[in-house]
Structures are given as C-alpha cells and as structure tokens.
C-alpha cells in the first residue's frame, strides 16, 4: 500500500460509513432534545427565589461548562456500567450542551420586557400560564438560530462517543483502518460526511438568523 | 334578591360571569355586609411604599366608591403610579392595608387578626381589577384578537368561541374590529392602547386602573384613546382610577380628582374644586405649570 489515496477504498469506506450515519443522527437529535429540556430546567431553576435551587443550577452549569465533554463521557461510562453505551453517550451529550443552552435560554428570557410580566399579572395569569403562554414563546423565538448553531456543534462532537464504544462513524472508520491499514481514506470520508451534513444545516441556520433579524 | 350564599370564598372561586352580575356583592363576609352604595369598593388605610431608602408613598388613606371615577394628578415621582400598581398587586405595600369590596387584598382575616394572604387569595382579589399601562404591554407574538382572548381562555377557562365573540364585541367597542388579525407591531400607538383597553375590559373587572394611558402616545393619537376611555367611563358602572396628565380629560370624566405630591394626597375634591379653586400652594403651582393659566387641557 504505497499510494496515499485509493478511490476504490474511499468508495468502500463511504458505503460502510453511511450505514452508521443514522446512529450519529440519532445521538445528535436525542442528545439535543435532552439538552433543550434540561437547559430550560436549569434556566428556570436559576431564576428560583429559593436560593438552594438557583445555586444548584448555577453550580451544575458552571461545573459542566468547565470540564471537557470527553472527561464527562468517560466518567459517565465508568460510573454507570449497567447502561447501554448509546444511552450514556446521549446523556453525556445532552447534559453537556444543556449547560450551554441554559445560558441561551437565560438570555432569551431576560430579553422579554418587564411589561410582559406585568400585563400577564394584571390579567391574572397563573405563573405556569405566564411562562407557557406569554414569556417562553417570546423568549424562544429569537434564540432559535443560536440553538441551531449549538445543534451543529453537538453534531460535530458525536465522534467523541467512540471513546465509550458507541458504534458510530468514527469507530467504524477506525476499525476499517486497522483492518486495511488505509486510515487516510477512512478518516477523510468521515470528515466529508460531516461536512455534507453540517454545511447545509449551517446555511439553514443562517437563513433563520436573517429572518429573525428582519422580523425585529 | 337571592339569599346570601354561605361561603363567599367559594362563590368568588368560581370564575364564571354570574359573579359579575353584582348580586354577589351582597354575599361578602357578614361583618362587612353593607349595601354597595356605602361600602367603598377600594379602601387604602395608612398605605406606605418604599423602594430602598426612598419612600414613594407616605401613608395613603383613600376610599373609592363603586362606579366612582377618580382622577389622580400630580408631578412625576409623586407616587401616583405606585398607588395604582399596589392595587394591581404589581408591588406590595411596605405598610398599611388595602381593601377591595371590604376584603383585605394582601391579608386574610383570622378572627380579629390580619395575616398575610397566600397567592391564591391575592389572585382571587386581583381578578376584580384590570389595568391599562402607559406602554400598552400588548403580547407581540399574538394577533389583536388573540391578545384579547388570551386571558378569557387561559385564565377564566372560557370556551374559545365564546371568548372570541366577547373579544370581537370589545374590539368593536374600541373601533378596531377591522384589525383583529393583525399583530400589535402593525398598529399605531393609539390603536395599541385601544387594544389594551379591550383586553382589560373583556375580563370584566370591577375596578379599572389607567396608568398614564396617553403619555407614551404621539400628540395626534391622544384624542382617540381619551374618547374611548371617556365612553367607557360614561357607560360603564366600573370604578375607575385615572392617572393622567390630561387635565381637561380629568375634569370631564372624573367624579373626584386627587392631587398627589411627595408621596401624599395633598388635596382632593370635585374637578371644579381642584381646577377652579385649588387651596394648597403646591396644587396651584402645579396647575399653573400645567395649564399655563386658563382652563385648556394638556393636549
């Protein structure tokens, strides 16, 4: 194997890799869904007037943001030996990005004018209805593009799951390389596949951003 | 008239419109059972409010009768907005008692004592009060119709169709029926404020608070909003508190005018007494500044 690049090999690995693309996508979307829900929970807890609750959320966010995702994944992997690795992977991704999304939510919530809270109160909305009908719809709309960006970043971090033995693109590529000694094709095609999926998504996010900007 | 129901609490808890028919007024705590004509609908007793070190209200005593239209005038920072915000439960008083229909707003009676009330009680009391804000505070993510139906549907649990019907009726009243599918940003300031009025009215409050409803408007839009408020004042049997800088308007609409300054009600009386025969120097100075001499309104 003296040549650096073999097209036939590249094609072979491409087909092998496309078979595990669904795993990557599932991990991405499930992880992001978890992050979106948990992030909102942290953001709401941060606003609690009950100090222990807001402090708990504060430290949760700070801790997660100050430690590497890789370390978090390995920790969860070792701490929860009975769970399927895919579940651990999704949990790790979701937890990690929830800390970032919490800050995004916080920004969105704080951008809702005080007058909206007062109008809701004057009309006797319950706290729950105030959040669900008045505050959150206004808080979430402008942060949708930012959340889209985080979705793409999370997607690009999924190769880390290979360190906890999730069978996804990276691990398939590595296995292919160790069998054929043609790592170059394998890893390059992984990169190409990521590009093919992220680039259109980032265009979509930019389009959404522009639409938001026009609306304001 | 129906016999007084046993438990006033239960009656108020059911948020149906039947309670608005004013029969219910007679079924309050038996201690305060007086006819509506003699029980103030709103009563402030020794009400104080401080923000940090600044005392913006220094002990307010005020009674409003059912259906009474009270205008509150006074310089900026005199506490007049806070007066309304305390009644709307947007701020809590630092001291004193506010009663609505003879029942304490922030307290509950336990025997002869008053204890701080829970949020449930305050929410029930709050449903008797509506407010129109200086900056409208419409919901920008909802259409005009939805702005008005939102609270009936999600607070009063009214069926959607009924809520829409009522909302249309209100929007008709304020002259905006042709704009119901637009969003607030598509309306002028005057139109927005009229939507805000419809949104408050549809909840059928017994007391309406107007907090400088025209202060944020371009001068040419003030008239349309004042006309709507005036019509409501003339037709409705709601009590109204009008915080305003529009002196001519206050004079035409109010039964009584309060002049606040430095956190106190300095002077009060009929519009004629206040505007024609002001007694205190501070009111005289205030009116001189505002009216520039003879009668004309602020607009």
XYZ file of C-alpha atoms in Angstrom:
515
model
C 0.000 0.000 0.000
C 2.320 2.684 -1.139
C -0.199 5.067 -2.600
C -1.628 7.728 -0.326
C -5.152 7.734 -1.675
C -7.144 4.948 -3.273
C -10.524 5.820 -4.723
C -11.836 2.280 -4.564
C -11.033 2.120 -0.857
C -12.625 5.508 -0.362
C -15.838 4.275 -2.010
C -15.849 1.130 0.121
C -15.466 3.006 3.358
C -18.023 5.578 2.251
C -20.721 2.900 1.991
C -19.705 1.343 5.246
C -19.884 4.685 6.978
C -23.255 5.704 5.576
C -24.726 2.689 7.330
C -23.916 4.184 10.747
C -24.923 7.736 9.863
C -28.334 7.062 11.477
C -26.581 6.290 14.774
C -24.793 9.633 14.656
C -28.001 11.447 13.771
C -29.959 9.699 16.488
C -27.331 10.534 19.072
C -27.362 14.124 17.829
C -31.097 14.669 17.936
C -31.749 12.739 21.123
C -28.813 14.449 22.808
C -30.032 17.830 21.657
C -33.607 17.156 22.747
C -32.307 16.249 26.184
C -30.118 19.347 26.217
C -33.060 21.549 25.218
C -35.257 20.210 28.014
C -32.559 20.126 30.704
C -31.259 23.525 29.633
C -34.706 25.010 30.193
C -34.890 23.309 33.576
C -31.546 24.826 34.611
C -32.567 28.225 33.310
C -35.808 28.156 35.286
C -34.077 26.847 38.394
C -31.538 29.662 38.124
C -34.401 32.131 38.416
C -35.858 30.493 41.505
C -36.141 32.753 44.511
C -35.311 29.747 46.674
C -31.519 30.065 46.987
C -30.560 26.372 47.179
C -32.398 25.679 43.922
C -30.787 28.513 41.997
C -27.370 27.717 43.468
C -27.700 24.090 42.494
C -28.446 25.089 38.902
C -25.618 27.630 38.950
C -23.024 25.066 40.023
C -24.421 22.459 37.681
C -23.986 24.833 34.745
C -20.553 26.039 35.807
C -19.251 22.570 36.517
C -20.397 21.140 33.201
C -19.063 24.080 31.236
C -15.692 23.957 32.965
C -14.921 20.313 32.293
C -14.268 18.614 28.942
C -17.030 16.619 27.310
C -14.586 13.764 26.795
C -13.940 13.524 30.517
C -17.660 13.712 31.262
C -18.386 10.896 28.833
C -15.691 8.662 30.285
C -16.894 9.427 33.783
C -20.500 8.524 32.962
C -19.288 5.417 31.158
C -17.399 4.230 34.216
C -19.987 5.403 36.729
C -22.938 3.747 35.005
C -21.615 0.388 33.846
C -25.048 -1.181 33.519
C -26.383 1.267 30.960
C -26.108 0.756 27.203
C -23.290 2.880 25.812
C -25.621 4.673 23.418
C -27.788 5.850 26.317
C -24.709 7.015 28.188
C -23.499 8.829 25.102
C -26.800 10.628 24.609
C -26.936 11.512 28.296
C -23.409 12.885 28.200
C -24.038 14.997 25.132
C -27.388 16.179 26.465
C -26.017 17.096 29.860
C -23.034 18.915 28.426
C -24.990 21.008 25.978
C -27.801 21.652 28.441
C -25.352 23.852 30.332
C -24.761 25.965 27.248
C -28.411 26.065 26.277
C -29.322 27.135 29.813
C -27.341 30.313 29.241
C -29.013 30.794 25.868
C -32.457 30.423 27.415
C -31.490 32.814 30.163
C -30.577 35.445 27.602
C -33.869 34.909 25.802
C -35.922 35.101 28.980
C -34.186 38.235 30.193
C -34.824 39.897 26.852
C -38.598 39.712 27.404
C -39.631 43.166 28.649
C -40.795 43.590 32.246
C -44.092 44.932 30.912
C -44.997 41.481 29.614
C -44.777 40.061 33.117
C -46.882 42.892 34.427
C -49.531 42.516 31.745
C -49.751 38.801 32.494
C -50.121 39.525 36.185
C -52.722 42.210 35.654
C -54.746 39.726 33.601
C -54.358 37.224 36.435
C -52.400 34.579 34.549
C -51.106 31.800 36.789
C -47.318 31.501 36.976
C -47.492 28.405 34.777
C -49.632 30.109 32.115
C -47.461 33.195 32.291
C -44.457 31.086 31.367
C -46.082 28.898 28.754
C -48.343 31.442 27.045
C -46.502 34.738 27.420
C -42.832 34.531 28.384
C -41.407 31.398 26.770
C -42.915 31.906 23.304
C -41.274 35.329 23.232
C -38.031 34.115 24.795
C -37.538 31.145 22.485
C -38.275 32.720 19.120
C -35.187 34.952 18.932
C -32.843 32.239 20.222
C -33.822 29.592 17.673
C -30.836 30.379 15.399
C -28.426 30.209 18.340
C -29.891 26.870 19.298
C -29.447 25.723 15.705
C -25.763 26.560 15.952
C -25.424 24.510 19.090
C -27.185 21.630 17.356
C -24.491 21.665 14.667
C -21.687 21.918 17.236
C -23.157 18.985 19.146
C -23.405 17.000 15.910
C -19.720 17.546 15.253
C -18.823 16.351 18.747
C -20.519 12.973 18.345
C -17.240 11.277 17.256
C -16.256 11.514 20.921
C -18.798 8.773 21.578
C -16.359 6.378 20.020
C -14.255 6.597 23.184
C -17.076 4.910 25.095
C -17.507 2.207 22.429
C -20.606 3.515 20.688
C -20.566 2.125 17.152
C -20.730 5.297 15.102
C -18.795 6.721 12.153
C -15.512 7.246 13.944
C -15.336 3.771 15.378
C -16.297 2.187 12.054
C -13.576 4.222 10.347
C -11.017 3.183 12.903
C -11.940 -0.455 12.575
C -11.766 -0.197 8.796
C -8.343 1.396 9.072
C -6.971 -1.222 11.393
C -8.104 -3.983 9.041
C -6.891 -2.425 5.804
C -4.221 -0.005 7.043
C -5.916 2.647 4.978
C -6.706 5.166 7.677
C -6.394 8.149 5.382
C -9.429 7.288 3.284
C -11.421 6.224 6.310
C -10.943 9.378 8.374
C -11.155 11.658 5.368
C -14.515 10.236 4.404
C -15.738 10.718 7.967
C -14.828 14.369 7.601
C -16.527 14.587 4.211
C -19.717 13.068 5.579
C -19.752 15.522 8.477
C -19.247 18.389 6.074
C -22.020 17.193 3.773
C -24.443 17.238 6.685
C -23.284 20.278 8.666
C -22.829 22.716 5.833
C -26.446 22.667 4.613
C -27.573 22.863 8.236
C -25.447 25.910 8.867
C -26.935 27.541 5.761
C -30.352 26.836 7.202
C -29.381 28.423 10.500
C -28.029 31.490 8.756
C -31.247 31.795 6.802
C -33.209 31.560 10.063
C -30.956 34.194 11.600
C -31.598 36.568 8.746
C -35.338 36.027 9.012
C -35.215 36.770 12.744
C -33.215 39.912 12.126
C -35.781 41.093 9.586
C -38.630 40.479 11.987
C -37.167 42.727 14.650
C -82.592 39.127 45.673
C -81.203 35.692 46.395
C -80.372 34.801 49.942
C -76.735 35.367 50.733
C -74.757 32.267 49.940
C -72.985 30.771 52.883
C -69.415 30.928 51.732
C -68.162 33.948 49.932
C -64.889 32.210 49.137
C -66.483 29.536 47.067
C -68.548 31.976 45.165
C -65.569 34.040 44.137
C -63.546 30.999 43.275
C -65.880 30.004 40.516
C -64.749 32.468 37.945
C -67.967 32.493 35.976
C -69.643 35.587 34.776
C -72.559 35.143 37.063
C -70.493 36.688 39.805
C -70.226 39.841 37.744
C -73.902 40.460 37.929
C -73.367 42.282 41.195
C -75.817 40.154 43.080
C -72.725 38.627 44.524
C -71.729 41.827 46.212
C -74.176 41.217 48.968
C -72.720 37.877 49.859
C -69.496 39.006 51.375
C -68.294 38.458 54.918
C -71.294 39.168 57.091
C -69.240 41.633 59.112
C -68.967 43.960 56.179
C -72.412 43.361 54.830
C -73.490 46.783 53.780
C -75.187 47.891 50.637
C -72.878 48.566 47.686
C -73.661 52.231 47.974
C -71.991 52.590 51.331
C -69.130 50.095 51.132
C -66.131 51.561 49.398
C -65.016 49.288 46.595
C -61.441 50.268 47.322
C -60.020 51.413 50.603
C -56.427 52.377 51.371
C -55.513 52.716 55.031
C -52.102 54.026 56.017
C -50.544 52.613 52.863
C -46.829 53.186 52.530
C -44.380 52.051 49.923
C -40.630 52.361 49.886
C -38.142 51.384 47.216
C -34.865 51.029 49.068
C -34.405 54.211 51.033
C -36.919 56.167 49.018
C -40.417 56.366 50.415
C -42.705 56.974 47.447
C -45.972 56.688 49.365
C -46.058 58.068 52.874
C -49.313 56.845 54.315
C -52.217 56.975 51.910
C -55.838 56.933 53.056
C -58.289 56.733 50.233
C -61.794 55.393 49.621
C -63.291 54.805 46.219
C -66.976 54.065 45.875
C -68.399 51.539 43.409
C -68.616 53.137 39.998
C -66.691 56.189 41.068
C -64.264 57.731 38.579
C -61.241 59.085 40.368
C -58.565 61.009 38.514
C -55.107 61.218 40.034
C -52.922 64.113 39.002
C -49.579 65.240 40.260
C -45.966 65.729 39.254
C -43.821 62.819 38.113
C -42.440 60.893 41.039
C -45.288 61.955 43.284
C -46.310 58.326 43.776
C -49.446 58.281 41.665
C -48.393 55.331 39.523
C -47.344 53.377 42.601
C -50.806 53.997 44.017
C -52.287 52.023 41.127
C -49.554 49.406 40.983
C -50.164 48.465 44.621
C -53.837 47.906 43.889
C -52.994 45.821 40.809
C -50.670 43.763 43.056
C -47.656 44.570 40.886
C -45.961 45.899 44.017
C -46.577 45.066 47.625
C -47.157 47.863 50.118
C -44.458 48.292 52.757
C -47.118 49.071 55.330
C -50.845 49.599 55.620
C -53.959 47.818 54.388
C -55.692 47.873 51.052
C -59.214 46.514 50.874
C -61.270 45.641 47.835
C -65.002 45.257 48.413
C -64.349 45.200 52.130
C -61.857 42.343 51.922
C -58.150 42.892 52.517
C -56.122 42.499 49.350
C -52.873 41.257 50.822
C -54.218 39.826 54.055
C -56.696 37.336 55.355
C -58.837 37.775 58.396
C -58.226 35.156 61.015
C -60.601 36.042 63.815
C -59.849 39.665 64.531
C -56.308 39.485 63.218
C -54.943 40.039 59.754
C -52.361 37.605 58.464
C -50.506 37.816 55.167
C -52.559 36.119 52.465
C -51.356 33.406 50.146
C -51.111 33.775 46.380
C -54.499 32.099 45.880
C -56.263 34.799 47.835
C -54.381 37.545 46.053
C -55.170 36.012 42.672
C -58.863 35.891 43.523
C -58.817 39.527 44.625
C -56.785 40.521 41.594
C -59.477 39.218 39.265
C -61.643 42.181 40.293
C -59.112 44.633 38.983
C -57.930 45.490 35.497
C -55.167 47.766 34.328
C -54.128 49.686 31.246
C -50.440 50.536 31.077
C -48.580 53.535 29.804
C -46.639 51.368 27.343
C -49.593 49.136 26.377
C -47.704 45.878 27.047
C -49.573 44.010 24.337
C -48.403 40.482 23.590
C -46.326 40.936 20.428
C -46.487 37.258 19.479
C -50.280 37.189 19.359
C -52.754 38.771 16.985
C -55.052 41.535 18.146
C -57.906 39.079 18.607
C -55.642 36.659 20.484
C -54.390 39.463 22.707
C -57.967 39.940 23.854
C -58.994 36.257 24.050
C -55.813 35.029 25.745
C -56.889 35.790 29.300
C -60.557 34.738 28.983
C -59.465 31.384 27.548
C -56.456 30.678 29.722
C -57.399 32.416 32.947
C -61.182 32.191 33.034
C -61.296 28.899 31.091
C -63.934 30.325 28.798
C -64.688 28.274 25.664
C -62.767 29.649 22.687
C -65.832 30.585 20.643
C -67.437 32.448 23.493
C -64.171 34.248 24.217
C -63.816 35.254 20.589
C -67.339 36.525 20.472
C -66.761 38.665 23.546
C -63.428 39.845 22.230
C -64.989 40.936 18.949
C -67.636 42.812 20.872
C -64.945 44.648 22.854
C -62.820 45.368 19.802
C -65.907 46.702 18.071
C -66.450 48.989 21.035
C -62.954 50.443 20.764
C -63.237 50.710 16.989
C -60.692 48.111 15.931
C -62.827 45.313 14.575
C -61.175 45.507 11.153
C -57.702 44.943 12.632
C -58.315 41.746 14.577
C -55.968 39.567 12.523
C -53.040 41.987 12.621
C -50.151 41.889 15.046
C -49.520 44.699 17.540
C -46.460 45.945 15.656
C -48.711 46.750 12.703
C -50.807 49.201 14.714
C -50.294 52.800 15.748
C -49.754 53.662 19.387
C -53.311 54.836 19.782
C -54.668 51.659 18.279
C -52.409 49.558 20.508
C -53.688 51.319 23.571
C -57.269 50.738 22.491
C -56.500 47.026 22.130
C -55.014 47.097 25.628
C -58.231 48.653 26.894
C -60.319 45.961 25.201
C -58.025 43.300 26.638
C -58.567 44.602 30.159
C -62.318 45.176 29.719
C -63.029 41.686 28.440
C -62.122 40.350 31.883
C -64.963 42.421 33.322
C -63.113 43.956 36.237
C -64.986 45.971 38.828
C -62.162 48.440 39.049
C -60.134 49.686 36.111
C -56.802 51.387 36.529
C -55.411 53.596 33.800
C -51.761 54.385 34.327
C -50.994 57.403 32.167
C -52.656 55.749 29.196
C -51.768 58.520 26.758
C -48.335 59.583 27.991
C -46.465 57.383 25.512
C -48.546 58.480 22.526
C -47.856 60.963 19.774
C -49.983 64.033 20.433
C -52.282 63.429 17.465
C -53.196 59.966 18.801
C -54.128 61.053 22.318
C -57.657 62.065 21.412
C -58.831 58.697 20.109
C -57.721 56.928 23.279
C -59.245 59.505 25.591
C -62.508 59.300 23.662
C -62.651 55.536 24.215
C -61.906 55.874 27.927
C -64.479 58.590 28.253
C -67.117 56.459 26.633
C -66.337 53.570 28.970
C -66.497 55.913 31.921
C -69.880 57.251 30.872
C -71.484 53.924 30.029
C -69.838 51.558 32.480
C -70.556 51.056 36.134
C -66.932 50.176 36.852
C -64.947 52.163 39.331
C -62.024 53.812 37.561
C -58.737 55.245 38.686
C -57.298 57.509 36.024
C -53.715 58.548 36.431
C -53.222 61.237 33.888
C -51.571 64.430 32.821
C -54.546 65.339 30.645
C -56.205 67.942 32.841
C -59.110 68.692 30.560
C -59.866 64.997 30.357
C -59.651 64.559 34.124
C -62.059 67.394 34.506
C -64.600 65.988 32.087
C -64.518 62.386 33.227
C -63.735 62.322 36.925
C -66.178 62.489 39.801
C -63.286 63.336 42.057
C -59.730 64.476 41.488
C -56.779 63.648 43.728
C -53.618 65.686 43.689
C -50.570 63.751 44.848
C -47.212 65.244 45.654
C -44.240 63.877 47.532
C -45.950 60.600 48.355
C -49.084 62.123 49.870
C -52.542 63.003 48.679
C -52.197 66.726 49.148
C -55.641 67.775 48.050
C -58.801 66.226 46.693
C -62.210 67.327 45.586
C -64.574 67.642 42.676
C -62.984 68.654 39.382
C -64.378 72.099 39.923
C -62.865 72.466 43.371
C -59.497 71.197 42.216
C -59.215 73.088 38.986
C -61.120 76.264 39.808
C -60.419 76.704 43.498
C -57.186 74.941 44.349
C -56.380 75.520 48.001
C -52.840 74.321 48.536
C -49.931 76.237 47.141
C -48.430 73.121 45.666
C -51.546 72.370 43.635
C -51.755 75.979 42.499
C -48.146 75.866 41.359
C -48.691 72.524 39.651
C -51.764 73.717 37.798
C -50.091 76.957 36.796
C -47.280 74.989 35.258
C -49.614 72.553 33.520
C -52.377 74.733 32.326
C -50.426 77.895 31.768
C -53.262 79.907 33.254
C -56.787 79.305 31.951
C -58.629 76.015 31.600
C -57.289 74.311 28.430
C -56.333 70.647 28.603
C -52.886 69.208 28.200
C -53.383 68.251 24.595
